[in-house]
JSON list of C-alpha atoms in Angstrom, two decimals:
[
{"chain": "W", "resi": 1, "resn": "MET", "atom": "CA", "xyz": [-29.39, 54.43, -48.25]},
{"chain": "W", "resi": 2, "resn": "ALA", "atom": "CA", "xyz": [-31.03, 52.86, -45.21]},
{"chain": "W", "resi": 3, "resn": "GLU", "atom": "CA", "xyz": [-30.24, 49.22, -44.53]},
{"chain": "W", "resi": 4, "resn": "VAL", "atom": "CA", "xyz": [-32.92, 46.90, -45.84]},
{"chain": "W", "resi": 5, "resn": "SER", "atom": "CA", "xyz": [-34.51, 44.69, -43.19]},
{"chain": "W", "resi": 6, "resn": "LYS", "atom": "CA", "xyz": [-33.59, 41.01, -43.38]},
{"chain": "W", "resi": 7, "resn": "PHE", "atom": "CA", "xyz": [-37.34, 40.30, -43.25]},
{"chain": "W", "resi": 8, "resn": "TRP", "atom": "CA", "xyz": [-38.11, 42.45, -46.32]},
{"chain": "W", "resi": 9, "resn": "PRO", "atom": "CA", "xyz": [-40.77, 42.84, -47.67]},
{"chain": "W", "resi": 10, "resn": "TYR", "atom": "CA", "xyz": [-42.43, 41.88, -44.39]},
{"chain": "W", "resi": 11, "resn": "GLU", "atom": "CA", "xyz": [-42.13, 43.33, -40.92]},
{"chain": "W", "resi": 12, "resn": "LYS", "atom": "CA", "xyz": [-41.14, 41.40, -37.83]},
{"chain": "W", "resi": 13, "resn": "VAL", "atom": "CA", "xyz": [-43.47, 42.62, -35.13]},
{"chain": "W", "resi": 14, "resn": "GLN", "atom": "CA", "xyz": [-42.47, 40.25, -32.33]},
{"chain": "W", "resi": 15, "resn": "THR", "atom": "CA", "xyz": [-38.96, 40.35, -30.90]},
{"chain": "W", "resi": 16, "resn": "GLY", "atom": "CA", "xyz": [-37.15, 38.00, -28.58]},
{"chain": "W", "resi": 17, "resn": "TYR", "atom": "CA", "xyz": [-38.60, 34.91, -30.22]},
{"chain": "W", "resi": 18, "resn": "VAL", "atom": "CA", "xyz": [-36.31, 31.87, -30.44]},
{"chain": "W", "resi": 19, "resn": "THR", "atom": "CA", "xyz": [-34.32, 31.66, -33.69]},
{"chain": "W", "resi": 20, "resn": "MET", "atom": "CA", "xyz": [-31.73, 29.05, -32.61]},
{"chain": "W", "resi": 21, "resn": "VAL", "atom": "CA", "xyz": [-28.92, 31.09, -34.13]},
{"chain": "W", "resi": 22, "resn": "GLY", "atom": "CA", "xyz": [-25.67, 29.58, -32.82]},
{"chain": "W", "resi": 23, "resn": "ALA", "atom": "CA", "xyz": [-27.20, 26.30, -31.64]},
{"chain": "W", "resi": 24, "resn": "GLU", "atom": "CA", "xyz": [-25.35, 24.49, -34.40]},
{"chain": "W", "resi": 25, "resn": "GLU", "atom": "CA", "xyz": [-22.13, 25.17, -32.46]},
{"chain": "W", "resi": 26, "resn": "ILE", "atom": "CA", "xyz": [-23.28, 23.39, -29.29]},
{"chain": "W", "resi": 27, "resn": "PRO", "atom": "CA", "xyz": [-21.88, 19.85, -29.91]},
{"chain": "W", "resi": 28, "resn": "LEU", "atom": "CA", "xyz": [-18.37, 21.07, -30.71]},
{"chain": "W", "resi": 29, "resn": "ARG", "atom": "CA", "xyz": [-18.42, 23.49, -27.81]},
{"chain": "W", "resi": 30, "resn": "ILE", "atom": "CA", "xyz": [-19.51, 20.76, -25.39]},
{"chain": "W", "resi": 31, "resn": "LEU", "atom": "CA", "xyz": [-16.82, 18.33, -26.57]},
{"chain": "W", "resi": 32, "resn": "THR", "atom": "CA", "xyz": [-14.17, 21.05, -26.31]},
{"chain": "W", "resi": 33, "resn": "TYR", "atom": "CA", "xyz": [-15.28, 21.64, -22.72]},
{"chain": "W", "resi": 34, "resn": "LEU", "atom": "CA", "xyz": [-15.06, 17.91, -21.97]},
{"chain": "W", "resi": 35, "resn": "LEU", "atom": "CA", "xyz": [-11.50, 17.83, -23.33]},
{"chain": "W", "resi": 36, "resn": "ASP", "atom": "CA", "xyz": [-10.53, 20.15, -20.45]},
{"chain": "W", "resi": 37, "resn": "LEU", "atom": "CA", "xyz": [-7.75, 21.98, -22.26]},
{"chain": "W", "resi": 38, "resn": "PRO", "atom": "CA", "xyz": [-5.44, 24.74, -20.98]},
{"chain": "W", "resi": 39, "resn": "ASP", "atom": "CA", "xyz": [-6.57, 28.21, -21.95]},
{"chain": "W", "resi": 40, "resn": "ARG", "atom": "CA", "xyz": [-5.26, 31.76, -22.24]},
{"chain": "W", "resi": 41, "resn": "THR", "atom": "CA", "xyz": [-6.25, 32.62, -18.67]},
{"chain": "W", "resi": 42, "resn": "GLY", "atom": "CA", "xyz": [-3.49, 30.34, -17.40]},
{"chain": "W", "resi": 43, "resn": "TYR", "atom": "CA", "xyz": [-5.81, 27.47, -16.45]},
{"chain": "W", "resi": 44, "resn": "LEU", "atom": "CA", "xyz": [-4.09, 24.07, -16.41]},
{"chain": "W", "resi": 45, "resn": "PRO", "atom": "CA", "xyz": [-6.06, 20.88, -15.74]},
{"chain": "W", "resi": 46, "resn": "ALA", "atom": "CA", "xyz": [-4.76, 18.92, -12.77]},
{"chain": "W", "resi": 47, "resn": "ASP", "atom": "CA", "xyz": [-4.11, 15.18, -13.03]},
{"chain": "W", "resi": 48, "resn": "ASP", "atom": "CA", "xyz": [-6.62, 14.33, -10.33]},
{"chain": "W", "resi": 49, "resn": "ASN", "atom": "CA", "xyz": [-8.94, 11.34, -10.72]},
{"chain": "W", "resi": 50, "resn": "ARG", "atom": "CA", "xyz": [-11.55, 13.05, -8.58]},
{"chain": "W", "resi": 51, "resn": "ARG", "atom": "CA", "xyz": [-12.21, 15.27, -11.58]},
{"chain": "W", "resi": 52, "resn": "PRO", "atom": "CA", "xyz": [-14.65, 13.73, -14.09]},
{"chain": "W", "resi": 53, "resn": "ARG", "atom": "CA", "xyz": [-12.98, 15.20, -17.17]},
{"chain": "W", "resi": 54, "resn": "VAL", "atom": "CA", "xyz": [-9.64, 13.74, -16.09]},
{"chain": "W", "resi": 55, "resn": "ARG", "atom": "CA", "xyz": [-11.17, 10.27, -15.80]},
{"chain": "W", "resi": 56, "resn": "LEU", "atom": "CA", "xyz": [-12.97, 10.73, -19.12]},
{"chain": "W", "resi": 57, "resn": "ALA", "atom": "CA", "xyz": [-9.73, 11.58, -20.93]},
{"chain": "W", "resi": 58, "resn": "LYS", "atom": "CA", "xyz": [-8.01, 8.51, -19.52]},
{"chain": "W", "resi": 59, "resn": "TYR", "atom": "CA", "xyz": [-10.88, 6.17, -20.41]},
{"chain": "W", "resi": 60, "resn": "LEU", "atom": "CA", "xyz": [-10.82, 7.52, -23.97]},
{"chain": "W", "resi": 61, "resn": "TRP", "atom": "CA", "xyz": [-7.05, 7.46, -24.46]},
{"chain": "W", "resi": 62, "resn": "TYR", "atom": "CA", "xyz": [-5.99, 4.26, -22.70]},
{"chain": "W", "resi": 63, "resn": "ASP", "atom": "CA", "xyz": [-7.60, 1.09, -24.05]},
{"chain": "W", "resi": 64, "resn": "GLY", "atom": "CA", "xyz": [-5.93, -1.39, -21.71]},
{"chain": "W", "resi": 65, "resn": "GLY", "atom": "CA", "xyz": [-6.25, -2.14, -18.02]},
{"chain": "W", "resi": 66, "resn": "HIS", "atom": "CA", "xyz": [-6.11, 0.35, -15.15]},
{"chain": "W", "resi": 67, "resn": "PRO", "atom": "CA", "xyz": [-6.60, 3.50, -17.29]},
{"chain": "W", "resi": 68, "resn": "LEU", "atom": "CA", "xyz": [-6.98, 5.69, -14.21]},
{"chain": "W", "resi": 69, "resn": "ALA", "atom": "CA", "xyz": [-3.51, 4.68, -13.05]},
{"chain": "W", "resi": 70, "resn": "GLN", "atom": "CA", "xyz": [-2.03, 6.21, -16.21]},
{"chain": "W", "resi": 71, "resn": "PRO", "atom": "CA", "xyz": [-0.90, 9.84, -16.58]},
{"chain": "W", "resi": 72, "resn": "LEU", "atom": "CA", "xyz": [-3.30, 12.43, -17.93]},
{"chain": "W", "resi": 73, "resn": "PRO", "atom": "CA", "xyz": [-3.06, 12.64, -21.75]},
{"chain": "W", "resi": 74, "resn": "THR", "atom": "CA", "xyz": [-1.32, 15.78, -22.95]},
{"chain": "W", "resi": 75, "resn": "PRO", "atom": "CA", "xyz": [-3.33, 18.64, -24.51]},
{"chain": "W", "resi": 76, "resn": "GLU", "atom": "CA", "xyz": [-2.01, 17.59, -27.93]},
{"chain": "W", "resi": 77, "resn": "GLU", "atom": "CA", "xyz": [-3.08, 13.98, -27.35]},
{"chain": "W", "resi": 78, "resn": "LYS", "atom": "CA", "xyz": [-6.53, 15.15, -26.26]},
{"chain": "W", "resi": 79, "resn": "ARG", "atom": "CA", "xyz": [-6.94, 17.38, -29.32]},
{"chain": "W", "resi": 80, "resn": "SER", "atom": "CA", "xyz": [-5.87, 14.56, -31.60]},
{"chain": "W", "resi": 81, "resn": "MET", "atom": "CA", "xyz": [-8.98, 12.57, -30.61]},
{"chain": "W", "resi": 82, "resn": "LEU", "atom": "CA", "xyz": [-11.42, 15.30, -31.72]},
{"chain": "W", "resi": 83, "resn": "PHE", "atom": "CA", "xyz": [-12.85, 14.83, -35.21]},
{"chain": "W", "resi": 84, "resn": "ASP", "atom": "CA", "xyz": [-11.56, 17.29, -37.82]},
{"chain": "W", "resi": 85, "resn": "GLY", "atom": "CA", "xyz": [-14.07, 17.91, -40.60]},
{"chain": "W", "resi": 86, "resn": "ASN", "atom": "CA", "xyz": [-11.28, 19.17, -42.85]},
{"chain": "W", "resi": 87, "resn": "GLU", "atom": "CA", "xyz": [-9.61, 15.74, -42.60]},
{"chain": "W", "resi": 88, "resn": "PRO", "atom": "CA", "xyz": [-12.56, 13.39, -42.11]},
{"chain": "W", "resi": 89, "resn": "VAL", "atom": "CA", "xyz": [-10.56, 10.35, -43.22]},
{"chain": "W", "resi": 90, "resn": "LEU", "atom": "CA", "xyz": [-7.00, 9.74, -42.07]},
{"chain": "W", "resi": 91, "resn": "ASN", "atom": "CA", "xyz": [-5.47, 8.44, -45.29]},
{"chain": "W", "resi": 92, "resn": "THR", "atom": "CA", "xyz": [-1.79, 9.27, -45.08]},
{"chain": "W", "resi": 93, "resn": "GLU", "atom": "CA", "xyz": [0.81, 8.04, -42.62]},
{"chain": "W", "resi": 94, "resn": "GLU", "atom": "CA", "xyz": [1.48, 11.65, -41.65]},
{"chain": "W", "resi": 95, "resn": "GLU", "atom": "CA", "xyz": [-2.19, 12.21, -40.80]},
{"chain": "W", "resi": 96, "resn": "LYS", "atom": "CA", "xyz": [-2.32, 8.99, -38.79]},
{"chain": "W", "resi": 97, "resn": "ALA", "atom": "CA", "xyz": [0.81, 9.99, -36.90]},
{"chain": "W", "resi": 98, "resn": "CYS", "atom": "CA", "xyz": [-0.95, 13.21, -35.81]},
{"chain": "W", "resi": 99, "resn": "HIS", "atom": "CA", "xyz": [-3.92, 11.16, -34.57]},
{"chain": "W", "resi": 100, "resn": "PRO", "atom": "CA", "xyz": [-2.33, 8.04, -33.03]},
{"chain": "W", "resi": 101, "resn": "LYS", "atom": "CA", "xyz": [-5.62, 6.85, -31.53]},
{"chain": "W", "resi": 102, "resn": "GLY", "atom": "CA", "xyz": [-7.72, 7.90, -34.52]},
{"chain": "W", "resi": 103, "resn": "TYR", "atom": "CA", "xyz": [-10.73, 10.10, -33.96]},
{"chain": "W", "resi": 104, "resn": "ARG", "atom": "CA", "xyz": [-12.67, 9.30, -30.79]},
{"chain": "W", "resi": 105, "resn": "LEU", "atom": "CA", "xyz": [-14.82, 12.39, -30.24]},
{"chain": "W", "resi": 106, "resn": "TYR", "atom": "CA", "xyz": [-17.35, 13.40, -32.89]},
{"chain": "W", "resi": 107, "resn": "PRO", "atom": "CA", "xyz": [-19.53, 16.55, -32.71]},
{"chain": "W", "resi": 108, "resn": "GLN", "atom": "CA", "xyz": [-22.09, 14.99, -35.07]},
{"chain": "W", "resi": 109, "resn": "LYS", "atom": "CA", "xyz": [-24.22, 11.89, -35.46]},
{"chain": "W", "resi": 110, "resn": "TYR", "atom": "CA", "xyz": [-22.69, 10.46, -38.64]},
{"chain": "W", "resi": 111, "resn": "TRP", "atom": "CA", "xyz": [-19.21, 10.49, -40.10]},
{"chain": "W", "resi": 112, "resn": "GLY", "atom": "CA", "xyz": [-17.46, 8.95, -43.08]},
{"chain": "W", "resi": 113, "resn": "GLN", "atom": "CA", "xyz": [-14.48, 7.32, -41.40]},
{"chain": "W", "resi": 114, "resn": "SER", "atom": "CA", "xyz": [-14.37, 3.72, -40.27]},
{"chain": "W", "resi": 115, "resn": "GLN", "atom": "CA", "xyz": [-12.48, 2.84, -37.13]},
{"chain": "W", "resi": 116, "resn": "LEU", "atom": "CA", "xyz": [-8.77, 2.54, -37.82]},
{"chain": "W", "resi": 117, "resn": "VAL", "atom": "CA", "xyz": [-8.33, 0.27, -34.82]},
{"chain": "W", "resi": 118, "resn": "ALA", "atom": "CA", "xyz": [-10.65, -1.12, -32.21]},
{"chain": "W", "resi": 119, "resn": "GLY", "atom": "CA", "xyz": [-11.30, 1.61, -29.70]},
{"chain": "W", "resi": 120, "resn": "THR", "atom": "CA", "xyz": [-13.77, 3.88, -27.98]},
{"chain": "W", "resi": 121, "resn": "THR", "atom": "CA", "xyz": [-15.80, 6.66, -29.59]},
{"chain": "W", "resi": 122, "resn": "VAL", "atom": "CA", "xyz": [-18.13, 9.33, -28.23]},
{"chain": "W", "resi": 123, "resn": "LYS", "atom": "CA", "xyz": [-20.57, 11.16, -30.47]},
{"chain": "W", "resi": 124, "resn": "CYS", "atom": "CA", "xyz": [-22.32, 14.34, -29.34]},
{"chain": "W", "resi": 125, "resn": "TYR", "atom": "CA", "xyz": [-25.20, 15.81, -31.33]},
{"chain": "W", "resi": 126, "resn": "LEU", "atom": "CA", "xyz": [-28.47, 17.69, -30.91]},
{"chain": "W", "resi": 127, "resn": "GLY", "atom": "CA", "xyz": [-31.56, 15.60, -30.20]},
{"chain": "W", "resi": 128, "resn": "ARG", "atom": "CA", "xyz": [-35.18, 16.66, -30.14]},
{"chain": "W", "resi": 129, "resn": "ILE", "atom": "CA", "xyz": [-35.81, 20.36, -29.64]},
{"chain": "W", "resi": 130, "resn": "ILE", "atom": "CA", "xyz": [-38.98, 21.02, -27.64]},
{"chain": "W", "resi": 131, "resn": "PRO", "atom": "CA", "xyz": [-40.46, 24.55, -27.62]},
{"chain": "W", "resi": 132, "resn": "VAL", "atom": "CA", "xyz": [-41.42, 25.60, -24.10]},
{"chain": "W", "resi": 133, "resn": "SER", "atom": "CA", "xyz": [-42.66, 29.04, -25.16]},
{"chain": "W", "resi": 134, "resn": "PRO", "atom": "CA", "xyz": [-41.97, 31.43, -28.05]},
{"chain": "W", "resi": 135, "resn": "TYR", "atom": "CA", "xyz": [-38.93, 32.58, -26.07]},
{"chain": "W", "resi": 136, "resn": "VAL", "atom": "CA", "xyz": [-37.49, 29.35, -24.60]},
{"chain": "W", "resi": 137, "resn": "VAL", "atom": "CA", "xyz": [-36.73, 25.90, -25.98]},
{"chain": "W", "resi": 138, "resn": "SER", "atom": "CA", "xyz": [-35.37, 22.74, -24.39]},
{"chain": "W", "resi": 139, "resn": "ILE", "atom": "CA", "xyz": [-32.60, 21.34, -26.58]},
{"chain": "W", "resi": 140, "resn": "GLY", "atom": "CA", "xyz": [-31.90, 17.63, -26.36]},
{"chain": "W", "resi": 141, "resn": "LEU", "atom": "CA", "xyz": [-28.20, 16.81, -26.20]},
{"chain": "W", "resi": 142, "resn": "VAL", "atom": "CA", "xyz": [-27.32, 13.21, -27.07]},
{"chain": "W", "resi": 143, "resn": "PHE", "atom": "CA", "xyz": [-24.10, 11.36, -26.28]},
{"chain": "W", "resi": 144, "resn": "GLU", "atom": "CA", "xyz": [-23.52, 7.99, -27.94]},
{"chain": "W", "resi": 145, "resn": "ILE", "atom": "CA", "xyz": [-20.70, 6.06, -26.30]},
{"chain": "W", "resi": 146, "resn": "LEU", "atom": "CA", "xyz": [-19.46, 3.03, -28.23]},
{"chain": "W", "resi": 147, "resn": "VAL", "atom": "CA", "xyz": [-16.74, 0.66, -27.08]},
{"chain": "W", "resi": 148, "resn": "ASN", "atom": "CA", "xyz": [-15.35, -2.29, -29.01]},
{"chain": "W", "resi": 149, "resn": "SER", "atom": "CA", "xyz": [-16.82, -5.36, -27.35]},
{"chain": "W", "resi": 150, "resn": "ASN", "atom": "CA", "xyz": [-13.33, -6.80, -26.85]},
{"chain": "W", "resi": 151, "resn": "GLN", "atom": "CA", "xyz": [-12.38, -3.74, -24.78]},
{"chain": "W", "resi": 152, "resn": "GLU", "atom": "CA", "xyz": [-15.60, -3.04, -22.90]},
{"chain": "W", "resi": 153, "resn": "ASN", "atom": "CA", "xyz": [-14.50, -5.03, -19.84]},
{"chain": "W", "resi": 154, "resn": "THR", "atom": "CA", "xyz": [-10.74, -4.45, -19.93]},
{"chain": "W", "resi": 155, "resn": "THR", "atom": "CA", "xyz": [-10.43, -1.82, -17.19]},
{"chain": "W", "resi": 156, "resn": "LYS", "atom": "CA", "xyz": [-9.24, -4.56, -14.76]},
{"chain": "W", "resi": 157, "resn": "THR", "atom": "CA", "xyz": [-11.08, -2.89, -11.90]},
{"chain": "W", "resi": 158, "resn": "THR", "atom": "CA", "xyz": [-14.39, -3.58, -10.19]},
{"chain": "W", "resi": 159, "resn": "ALA", "atom": "CA", "xyz": [-15.93, -0.95, -12.49]},
{"chain": "W", "resi": 160, "resn": "TYR", "atom": "CA", "xyz": [-16.04, -3.35, -15.43]},
{"chain": "W", "resi": 161, "resn": "SER", "atom": "CA", "xyz": [-17.94, -1.35, -18.03]},
{"chain": "W", "resi": 162, "resn": "ARG", "atom": "CA", "xyz": [-15.80, 1.23, -19.81]},
{"chain": "W", "resi": 163, "resn": "ALA", "atom": "CA", "xyz": [-18.91, 2.62, -21.54]},
{"chain": "W", "resi": 164, "resn": "TYR", "atom": "CA", "xyz": [-20.75, 3.21, -18.28]},
{"chain": "W", "resi": 165, "resn": "ASN", "atom": "CA", "xyz": [-17.64, 4.72, -16.69]},
{"chain": "W", "resi": 166, "resn": "ILE", "atom": "CA", "xyz": [-17.50, 7.22, -19.56]},
{"chain": "W", "resi": 167, "resn": "GLU", "atom": "CA", "xyz": [-21.22, 7.94, -19.22]},
{"chain": "W", "resi": 168, "resn": "GLN", "atom": "CA", "xyz": [-20.79, 8.65, -15.52]},
{"chain": "W", "resi": 169, "resn": "CYS", "atom": "CA", "xyz": [-17.88, 11.02, -16.22]},
{"chain": "W", "resi": 170, "resn": "ILE", "atom": "CA", "xyz": [-19.90, 12.95, -18.79]},
{"chain": "W", "resi": 171, "resn": "LEU", "atom": "CA", "xyz": [-22.93, 13.20, -16.51]},
{"chain": "W", "resi": 172, "resn": "GLU", "atom": "CA", "xyz": [-20.84, 14.42, -13.57]},
{"chain": "W", "resi": 173, "resn": "ALA", "atom": "CA", "xyz": [-19.04, 16.95, -15.79]},
{"chain": "W", "resi": 174, "resn": "MET", "atom": "CA", "xyz": [-22.26, 18.24, -17.38]},
{"chain": "W", "resi": 175, "resn": "HIS", "atom": "CA", "xyz": [-25.23, 18.05, -15.00]},
{"chain": "W", "resi": 176, "resn": "GLY", "atom": "CA", "xyz": [-26.01, 21.42, -13.45]},
{"chain": "W", "resi": 177, "resn": "VAL", "atom": "CA", "xyz": [-23.21, 23.27, -15.26]},
{"chain": "W", "resi": 178, "resn": "ASN", "atom": "CA", "xyz": [-24.18, 26.68, -16.66]},
{"chain": "W", "resi": 179, "resn": "PHE", "atom": "CA", "xyz": [-22.69, 27.00, -20.14]},
{"chain": "W", "resi": 180, "resn": "THR", "atom": "CA", "xyz": [-22.65, 30.72, -20.85]},
{"chain": "W", "resi": 181, "resn": "GLY", "atom": "CA", "xyz": [-24.70, 31.55, -23.92]},
{"chain": "W", "resi": 182, "resn": "ILE", "atom": "CA", "xyz": [-26.22, 28.05, -24.06]},
{"chain": "W", "resi": 183, "resn": "GLY", "atom": "CA", "xyz": [-27.91, 27.32, -20.76]},
{"chain": "W", "resi": 184, "resn": "VAL", "atom": "CA", "xyz": [-27.77, 24.89, -17.86]},
{"chain": "W", "resi": 185, "resn": "ALA", "atom": "CA", "xyz": [-27.29, 21.20, -18.60]},
{"chain": "W", "resi": 186, "resn": "ASP", "atom": "CA", "xyz": [-30.09, 19.12, -17.05]},
{"chain": "W", "resi": 187, "resn": "PHE", "atom": "CA", "xyz": [-30.68, 15.36, -16.69]},
{"chain": "W", "resi": 188, "resn": "SER", "atom": "CA", "xyz": [-34.25, 15.61, -15.39]},
{"chain": "W", "resi": 189, "resn": "ARG", "atom": "CA", "xyz": [-37.22, 14.48, -17.48]},
{"chain": "W", "resi": 190, "resn": "GLN", "atom": "CA", "xyz": [-39.03, 17.54, -16.13]},
{"chain": "W", "resi": 191, "resn": "ALA", "atom": "CA", "xyz": [-36.64, 19.58, -18.25]},
{"chain": "W", "resi": 192, "resn": "HIS", "atom": "CA", "xyz": [-36.85, 17.35, -21.36]},
{"chain": "W", "resi": 193, "resn": "ILE", "atom": "CA", "xyz": [-38.97, 14.23, -21.81]},
{"chain": "W", "resi": 194, "resn": "ASP", "atom": "CA", "xyz": [-36.14, 12.33, -23.56]},
{"chain": "W", "resi": 195, "resn": "ASN", "atom": "CA", "xyz": [-33.58, 12.72, -20.76]},
{"chain": "W", "resi": 196, "resn": "GLY", "atom": "CA", "xyz": [-32.12, 9.48, -19.42]},
{"chain": "W", "resi": 197, "resn": "SER", "atom": "CA", "xyz": [-29.74, 6.75, -20.52]},
{"chain": "W", "resi": 198, "resn": "SER", "atom": "CA", "xyz": [-29.93, 3.29, -22.04]},
{"chain": "W", "resi": 199, "resn": "PRO", "atom": "CA", "xyz": [-27.68, 0.54, -23.41]},
{"chain": "W", "resi": 200, "resn": "ILE", "atom": "CA", "xyz": [-27.01, 0.45, -27.16]},
{"chain": "W", "resi": 201, "resn": "VAL", "atom": "CA", "xyz": [-25.22, -1.73, -29.71]},
{"chain": "W", "resi": 202, "resn": "ASP", "atom": "CA", "xyz": [-24.26, -0.99, -33.30]},
{"chain": "W", "resi": 203, "resn": "GLU", "atom": "CA", "xyz": [-24.36, -3.29, -36.31]},
{"chain": "W", "resi": 204, "resn": "GLY", "atom": "CA", "xyz": [-20.71, -4.21, -35.84]},
{"chain": "W", "resi": 205, "resn": "THR", "atom": "CA", "xyz": [-18.82, -5.21, -32.75]},
{"chain": "W", "resi": 206, "resn": "ASN", "atom": "CA", "xyz": [-19.44, -2.21, -30.50]},
{"chain": "W", "resi": 207, "resn": "VAL", "atom": "CA", "xyz": [-21.52, -1.94, -27.35]},
{"chain": "W", "resi": 208, "resn": "GLY", "atom": "CA", "xyz": [-22.22, 1.14, -25.30]},
{"chain": "W", "resi": 209, "resn": "ARG", "atom": "CA", "xyz": [-24.58, 3.67, -23.81]},
{"chain": "W", "resi": 210, "resn": "ARG", "atom": "CA", "xyz": [-26.78, 6.49, -25.08]},
{"chain": "W", "resi": 211, "resn": "LEU", "atom": "CA", "xyz": [-26.95, 9.39, -22.62]},
{"chain": "W", "resi": 212, "resn": "LYS", "atom": "CA", "xyz": [-29.49, 12.18, -23.11]},
{"chain": "W", "resi": 213, "resn": "LEU", "atom": "CA", "xyz": [-29.34, 15.52, -21.33]},
{"chain": "W", "resi": 214, "resn": "SER", "atom": "CA", "xyz": [-30.88, 18.86, -22.23]},
{"chain": "W", "resi": 215, "resn": "LEU", "atom": "CA", "xyz": [-30.08, 22.55, -22.35]},
{"chain": "W", "resi": 216, "resn": "THR", "atom": "CA", "xyz": [-32.58, 25.34, -21.76]},
{"chain": "W", "resi": 217, "resn": "TRP", "atom": "CA", "xyz": [-32.05, 27.90, -24.51]},
{"chain": "W", "resi": 218, "resn": "ALA", "atom": "CA", "xyz": [-33.38, 31.44, -24.19]},
{"chain": "W", "resi": 219, "resn": "GLU", "atom": "CA", "xyz": [-32.86, 33.84, -27.06]},
{"chain": "W", "resi": 220, "resn": "SER", "atom": "CA", "xyz": [-30.08, 36.37, -26.76]},
{"chain": "W", "resi": 221, "resn": "GLU", "atom": "CA", "xyz": [-28.88, 39.12, -29.06]},
{"chain": "W", "resi": 222, "resn": "GLU", "atom": "CA", "xyz": [-25.31, 38.30, -28.03]},
{"chain": "W", "resi": 223, "resn": "ASP", "atom": "CA", "xyz": [-23.19, 35.90, -30.01]},
{"chain": "W", "resi": 224, "resn": "LEU", "atom": "CA", "xyz": [-21.94, 32.72, -28.43]},
{"chain": "W", "resi": 225, "resn": "PRO", "atom": "CA", "xyz": [-18.58, 33.33, -26.78]}
]
């Protein structure tokens, strides 16, 4: 028996139109890239402060002064900061031991866990999606960087703001990078009207920055790698 069309009982007469299949994976994929982990090709990140993802990891992991003078967090330490939806709340001592800094990177806008200790968090989620044509959309990508107000100015360097330092690292690591299967990250308002950055505060004791970039998505029959 012939396979029934997924559009049954209607016929799809236009092909190549945007469906956004796979776009839901973008925030986690972006945060995994920013973690700069070793991979199966033999790549190992160098502990070099000229690299934005190295600086980002240190600003996230080390809450005290002179974070860039500290060693690069290990791959296990980096992974421990990434939110795990299967363990959204760290209840047991064993779970907390596996995540000594708590979760600090969230591939979503909301989560159900309160901060275990005062620290820094980065949320990454999809913003406004603007259709450019039936075949191309501009996807807003939002980063919310929140730092406990008691730690915002504890870097003990002339670059006082930890939140802005993190924003700069993300922008340098993202802008102009071609993410295969997703598109090129862009900071220009010509690419997406929402692009830019601004200061934010939450209802508690955190201050920070909201950074907005965009990705140009063109439909592909291939799955995301």
